[in-house]
Short mmCIF file of C-alpha atoms (C1' of nucleotides) in Angstrom, two decimals:
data_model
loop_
_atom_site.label_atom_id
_atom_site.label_comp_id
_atom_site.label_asym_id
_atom_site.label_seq_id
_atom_site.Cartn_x
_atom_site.Cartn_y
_atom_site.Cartn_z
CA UNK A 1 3.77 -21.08 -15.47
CA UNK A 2 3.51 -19.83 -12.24
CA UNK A 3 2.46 -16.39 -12.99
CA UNK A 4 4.24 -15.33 -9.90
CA UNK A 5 2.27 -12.94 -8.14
CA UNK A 6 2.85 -9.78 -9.60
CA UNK A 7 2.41 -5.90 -8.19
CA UNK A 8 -1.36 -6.13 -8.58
CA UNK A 9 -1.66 -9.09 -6.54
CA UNK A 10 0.39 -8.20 -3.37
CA UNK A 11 -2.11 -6.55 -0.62
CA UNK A 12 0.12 -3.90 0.56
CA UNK A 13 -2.81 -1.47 0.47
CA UNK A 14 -4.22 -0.14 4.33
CA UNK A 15 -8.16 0.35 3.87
CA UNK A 16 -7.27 4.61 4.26
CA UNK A 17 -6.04 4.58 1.11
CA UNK A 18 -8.37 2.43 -0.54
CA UNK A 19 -10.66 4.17 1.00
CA UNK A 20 -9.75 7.31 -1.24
CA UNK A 21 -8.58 5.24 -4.41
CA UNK A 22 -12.32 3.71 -4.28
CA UNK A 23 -14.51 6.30 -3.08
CA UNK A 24 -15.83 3.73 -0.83
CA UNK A 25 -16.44 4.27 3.09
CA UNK A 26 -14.18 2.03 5.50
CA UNK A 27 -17.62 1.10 6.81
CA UNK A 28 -18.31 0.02 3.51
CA UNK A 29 -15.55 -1.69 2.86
CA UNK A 30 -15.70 -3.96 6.24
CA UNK A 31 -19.17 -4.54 5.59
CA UNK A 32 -18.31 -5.76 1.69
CA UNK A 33 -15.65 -8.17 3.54
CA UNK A 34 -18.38 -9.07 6.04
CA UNK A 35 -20.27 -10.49 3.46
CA UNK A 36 -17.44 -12.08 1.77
CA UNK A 37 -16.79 -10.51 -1.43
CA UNK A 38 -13.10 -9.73 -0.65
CA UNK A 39 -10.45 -11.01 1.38
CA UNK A 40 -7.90 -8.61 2.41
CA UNK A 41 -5.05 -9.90 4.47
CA UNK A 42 -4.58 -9.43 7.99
CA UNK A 43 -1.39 -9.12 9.44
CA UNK A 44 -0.31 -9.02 13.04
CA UNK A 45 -1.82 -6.00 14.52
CA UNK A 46 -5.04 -6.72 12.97
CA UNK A 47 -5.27 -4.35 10.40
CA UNK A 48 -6.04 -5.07 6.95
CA UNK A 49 -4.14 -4.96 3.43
CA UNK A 50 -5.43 -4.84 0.26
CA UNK A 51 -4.04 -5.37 -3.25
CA UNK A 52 -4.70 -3.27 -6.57
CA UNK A 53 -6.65 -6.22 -7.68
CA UNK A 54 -8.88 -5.87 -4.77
CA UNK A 55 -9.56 -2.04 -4.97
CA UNK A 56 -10.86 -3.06 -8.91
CA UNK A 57 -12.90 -5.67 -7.27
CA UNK A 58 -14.60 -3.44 -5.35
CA UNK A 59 -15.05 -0.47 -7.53
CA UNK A 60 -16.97 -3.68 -9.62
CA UNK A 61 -18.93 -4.19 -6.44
CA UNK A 62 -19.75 -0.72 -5.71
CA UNK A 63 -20.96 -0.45 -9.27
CA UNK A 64 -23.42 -3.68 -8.99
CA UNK A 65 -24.59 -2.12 -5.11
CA UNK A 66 -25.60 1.29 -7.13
CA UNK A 67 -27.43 -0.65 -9.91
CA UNK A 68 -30.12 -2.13 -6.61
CA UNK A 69 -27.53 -5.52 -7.05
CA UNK A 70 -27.28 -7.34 -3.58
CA UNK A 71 -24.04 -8.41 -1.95
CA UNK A 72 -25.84 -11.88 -1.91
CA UNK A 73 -26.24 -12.10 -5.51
CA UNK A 74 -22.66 -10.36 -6.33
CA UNK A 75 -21.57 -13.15 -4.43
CA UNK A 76 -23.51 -15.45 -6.20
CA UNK A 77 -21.94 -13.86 -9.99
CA UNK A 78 -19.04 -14.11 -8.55
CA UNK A 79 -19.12 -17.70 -7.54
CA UNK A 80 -20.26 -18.68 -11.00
CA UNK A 81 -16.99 -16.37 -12.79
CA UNK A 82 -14.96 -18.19 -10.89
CA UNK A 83 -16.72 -21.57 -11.25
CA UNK A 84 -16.04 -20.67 -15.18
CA UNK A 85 -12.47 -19.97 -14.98
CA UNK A 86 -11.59 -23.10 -13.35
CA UNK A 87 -13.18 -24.84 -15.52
CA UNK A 88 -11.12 -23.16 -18.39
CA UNK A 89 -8.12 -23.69 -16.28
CA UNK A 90 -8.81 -27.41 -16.47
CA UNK A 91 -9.61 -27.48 -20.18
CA UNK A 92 -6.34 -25.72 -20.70
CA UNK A 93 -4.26 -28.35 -18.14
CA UNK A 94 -6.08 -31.04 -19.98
CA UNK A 95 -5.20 -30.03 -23.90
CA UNK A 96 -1.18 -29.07 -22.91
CA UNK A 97 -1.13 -32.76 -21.46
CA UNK A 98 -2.54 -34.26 -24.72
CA UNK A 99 -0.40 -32.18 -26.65
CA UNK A 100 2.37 -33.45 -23.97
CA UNK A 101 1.53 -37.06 -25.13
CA UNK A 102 1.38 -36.47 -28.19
CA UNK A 103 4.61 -34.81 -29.12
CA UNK A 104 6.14 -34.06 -26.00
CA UNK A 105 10.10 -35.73 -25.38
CA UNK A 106 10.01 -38.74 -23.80
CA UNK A 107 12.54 -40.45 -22.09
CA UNK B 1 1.80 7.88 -25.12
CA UNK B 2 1.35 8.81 -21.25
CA UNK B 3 2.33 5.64 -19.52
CA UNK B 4 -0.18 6.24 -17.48
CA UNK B 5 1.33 6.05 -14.16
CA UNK B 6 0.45 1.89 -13.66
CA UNK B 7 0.22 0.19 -10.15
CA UNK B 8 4.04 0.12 -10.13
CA UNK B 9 4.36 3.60 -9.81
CA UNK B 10 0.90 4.59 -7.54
CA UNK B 11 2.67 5.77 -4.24
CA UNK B 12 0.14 3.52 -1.89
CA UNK B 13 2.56 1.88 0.64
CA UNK B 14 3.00 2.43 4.50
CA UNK B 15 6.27 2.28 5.19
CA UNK B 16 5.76 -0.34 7.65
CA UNK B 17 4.52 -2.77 4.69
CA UNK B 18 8.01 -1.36 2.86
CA UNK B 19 10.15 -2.19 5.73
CA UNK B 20 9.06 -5.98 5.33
CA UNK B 21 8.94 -5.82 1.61
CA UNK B 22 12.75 -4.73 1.69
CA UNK B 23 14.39 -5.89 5.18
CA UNK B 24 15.23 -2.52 6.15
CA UNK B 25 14.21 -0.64 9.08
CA UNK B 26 12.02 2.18 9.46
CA UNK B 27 14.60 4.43 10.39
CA UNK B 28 17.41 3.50 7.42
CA UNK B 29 13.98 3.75 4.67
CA UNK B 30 13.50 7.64 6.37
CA UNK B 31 17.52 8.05 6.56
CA UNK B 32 17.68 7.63 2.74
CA UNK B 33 14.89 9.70 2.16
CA UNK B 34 16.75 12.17 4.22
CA UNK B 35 19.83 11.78 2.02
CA UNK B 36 17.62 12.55 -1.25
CA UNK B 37 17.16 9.51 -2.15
CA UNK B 38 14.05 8.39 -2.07
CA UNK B 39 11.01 10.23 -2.68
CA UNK B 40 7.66 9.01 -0.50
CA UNK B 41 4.24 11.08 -1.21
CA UNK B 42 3.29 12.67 2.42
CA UNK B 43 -0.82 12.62 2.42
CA UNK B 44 -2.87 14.57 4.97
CA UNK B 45 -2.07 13.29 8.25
CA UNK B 46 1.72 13.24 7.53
CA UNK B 47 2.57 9.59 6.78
CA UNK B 48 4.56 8.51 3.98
CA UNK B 49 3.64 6.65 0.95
CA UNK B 50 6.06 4.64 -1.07
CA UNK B 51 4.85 2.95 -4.60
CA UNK B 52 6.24 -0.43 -5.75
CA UNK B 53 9.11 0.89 -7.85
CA UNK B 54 10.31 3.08 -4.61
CA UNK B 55 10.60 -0.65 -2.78
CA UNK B 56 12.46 -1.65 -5.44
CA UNK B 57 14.76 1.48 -5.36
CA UNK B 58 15.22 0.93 -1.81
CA UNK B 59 16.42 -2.77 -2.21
CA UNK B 60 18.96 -1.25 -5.02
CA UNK B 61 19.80 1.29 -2.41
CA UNK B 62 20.50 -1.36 0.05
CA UNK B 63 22.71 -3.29 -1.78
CA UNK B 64 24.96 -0.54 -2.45
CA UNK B 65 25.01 0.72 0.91
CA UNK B 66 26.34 -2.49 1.67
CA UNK B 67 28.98 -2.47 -0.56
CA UNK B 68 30.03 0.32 1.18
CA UNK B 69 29.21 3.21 -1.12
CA UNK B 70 27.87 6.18 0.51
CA UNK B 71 24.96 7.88 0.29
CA UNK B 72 26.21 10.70 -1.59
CA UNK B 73 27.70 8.88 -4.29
CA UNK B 74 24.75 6.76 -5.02
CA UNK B 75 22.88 10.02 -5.24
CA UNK B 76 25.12 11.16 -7.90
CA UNK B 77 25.00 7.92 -9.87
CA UNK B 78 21.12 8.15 -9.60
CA UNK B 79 21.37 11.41 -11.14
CA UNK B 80 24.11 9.83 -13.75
CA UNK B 81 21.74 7.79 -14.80
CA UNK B 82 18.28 10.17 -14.84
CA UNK B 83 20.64 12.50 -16.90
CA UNK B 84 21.28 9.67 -19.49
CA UNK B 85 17.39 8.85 -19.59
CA UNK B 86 16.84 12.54 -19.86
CA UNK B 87 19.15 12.77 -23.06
CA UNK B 88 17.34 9.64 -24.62
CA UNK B 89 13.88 10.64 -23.99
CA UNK B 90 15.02 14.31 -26.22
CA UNK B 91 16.90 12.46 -28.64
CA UNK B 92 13.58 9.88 -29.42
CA UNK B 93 11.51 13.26 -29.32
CA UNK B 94 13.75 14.59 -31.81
CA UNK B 95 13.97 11.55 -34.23
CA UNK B 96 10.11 11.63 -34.21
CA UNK B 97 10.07 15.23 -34.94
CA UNK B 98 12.39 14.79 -38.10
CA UNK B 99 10.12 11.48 -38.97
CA UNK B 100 6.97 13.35 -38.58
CA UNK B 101 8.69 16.69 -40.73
CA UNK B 102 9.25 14.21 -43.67
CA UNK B 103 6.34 11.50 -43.58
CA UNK B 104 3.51 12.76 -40.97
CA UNK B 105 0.13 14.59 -42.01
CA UNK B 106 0.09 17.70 -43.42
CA UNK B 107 -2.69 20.11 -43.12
"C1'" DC C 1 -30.10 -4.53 3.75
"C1'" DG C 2 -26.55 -1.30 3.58
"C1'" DT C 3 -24.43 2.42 5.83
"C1'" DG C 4 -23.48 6.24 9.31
"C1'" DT C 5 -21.69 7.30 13.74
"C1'" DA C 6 -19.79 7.78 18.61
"C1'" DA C 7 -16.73 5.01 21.85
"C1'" DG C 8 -12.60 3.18 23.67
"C1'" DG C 9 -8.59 0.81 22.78
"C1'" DA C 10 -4.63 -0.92 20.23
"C1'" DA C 11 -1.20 -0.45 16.69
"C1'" DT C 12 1.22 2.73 13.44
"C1'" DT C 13 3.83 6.59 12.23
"C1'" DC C 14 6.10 11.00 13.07
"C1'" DT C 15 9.76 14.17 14.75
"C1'" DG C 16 13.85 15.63 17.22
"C1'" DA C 17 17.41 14.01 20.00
"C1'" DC C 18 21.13 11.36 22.16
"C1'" DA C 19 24.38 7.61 21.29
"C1'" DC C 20 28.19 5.19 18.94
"C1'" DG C 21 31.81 5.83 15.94
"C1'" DC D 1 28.28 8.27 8.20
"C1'" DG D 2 24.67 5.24 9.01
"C1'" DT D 3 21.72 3.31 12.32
"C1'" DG D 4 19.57 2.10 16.96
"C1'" DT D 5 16.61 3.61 20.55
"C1'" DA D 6 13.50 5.84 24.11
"C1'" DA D 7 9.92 9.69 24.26
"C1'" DG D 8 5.63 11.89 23.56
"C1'" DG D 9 2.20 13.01 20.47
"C1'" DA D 10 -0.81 12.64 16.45
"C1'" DA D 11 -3.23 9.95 13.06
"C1'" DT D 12 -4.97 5.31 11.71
"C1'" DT D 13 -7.47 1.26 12.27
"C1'" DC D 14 -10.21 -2.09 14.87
"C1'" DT D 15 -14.44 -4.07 17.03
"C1'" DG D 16 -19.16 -4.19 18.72
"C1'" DA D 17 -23.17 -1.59 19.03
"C1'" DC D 18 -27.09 1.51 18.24
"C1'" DA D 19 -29.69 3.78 14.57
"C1'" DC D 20 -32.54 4.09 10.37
"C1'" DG D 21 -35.29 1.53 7.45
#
DNA sequence: CGTGTAAGGAATTCTGACACG
DNA sequence: CGTGTAAGGAATTCTGACACG
């Protein structure tokens, strides 16, 4: 149940590329991360490294900046998406373990 | 029925970010490509780009190489093995053109 | 607020070559 | 054959700032 991390996940991607796979400026970019609606990682050398999941993310964001949406409120959206998804996450946790009780082996 | 070319395949990768994915170094990932075995997209600028299934090519590539098989046989069991793929893909083409002779719409 | 740009520097990548073997 | 390395150059990326608005 670990899900382990799969292609989409790993930031491989330098902000050239996603640059072109996003249509997005670098300056836009930076200034997205600025405001902190992604989080690319940063290896030694500074640069930055982005995963596919991130380039979606912010061809989302650039769609929300077109429609007048500021990055405060995207933030704010996507605060309460994730705020919703944990809360699934815990609903889910919380049924397996009944079911666990329930008819799960025991010792 | 494209397969549309998914994030394993997108050729997005520095090969800095592919020598730490895979171990090797710079110069044995550019060797191999030199040997025809590896296949990186070379963008404006003249840097290479390597997608996820290329790292994992490279790790196969690796392996062998350390079992002491040479470049040029591996290439020939790479092209083995296309060829065999190659014969598949014609013979599934083929079955669905006798299924679609004998059951598919007719005009 | 969101984005463009010029500025200077640091890190990355490239090629061709010499080396060892 | 496969790989390391020093060499010089070109392309990439980074940060902080000024600009417009």
């Amino acid at each position: 149940m670990e899900s382990s991390l799969s292609y989409k996940d790993k930031k491989v991607i330098s902000i050239g590329v996603v640059s072109e796979l996003t249509g997005l400026s670098e300056r836009q970019i930076r200034y997205y991360e600025e405001r902190k609606l992604i989080f690319p990682e940063r290896p030694k050398g500074g640069s930055r490294k982005y995963s596919f999941a991130d380039v979606e993310l912010l061809m989302d964001i650039a769609n929300k900046i077109e429609d007048g949406v500021q990055t405060h409120e995207i933030k704010k959206e996507m605060s309460r998406k994730k705020k919703t998804e944990d809360e699934q996450s815990i609903r889910k946790k919380m049924i397996q373990g009944q079911i666990n009780a329930q008819f799960g082996l025991r010792k």
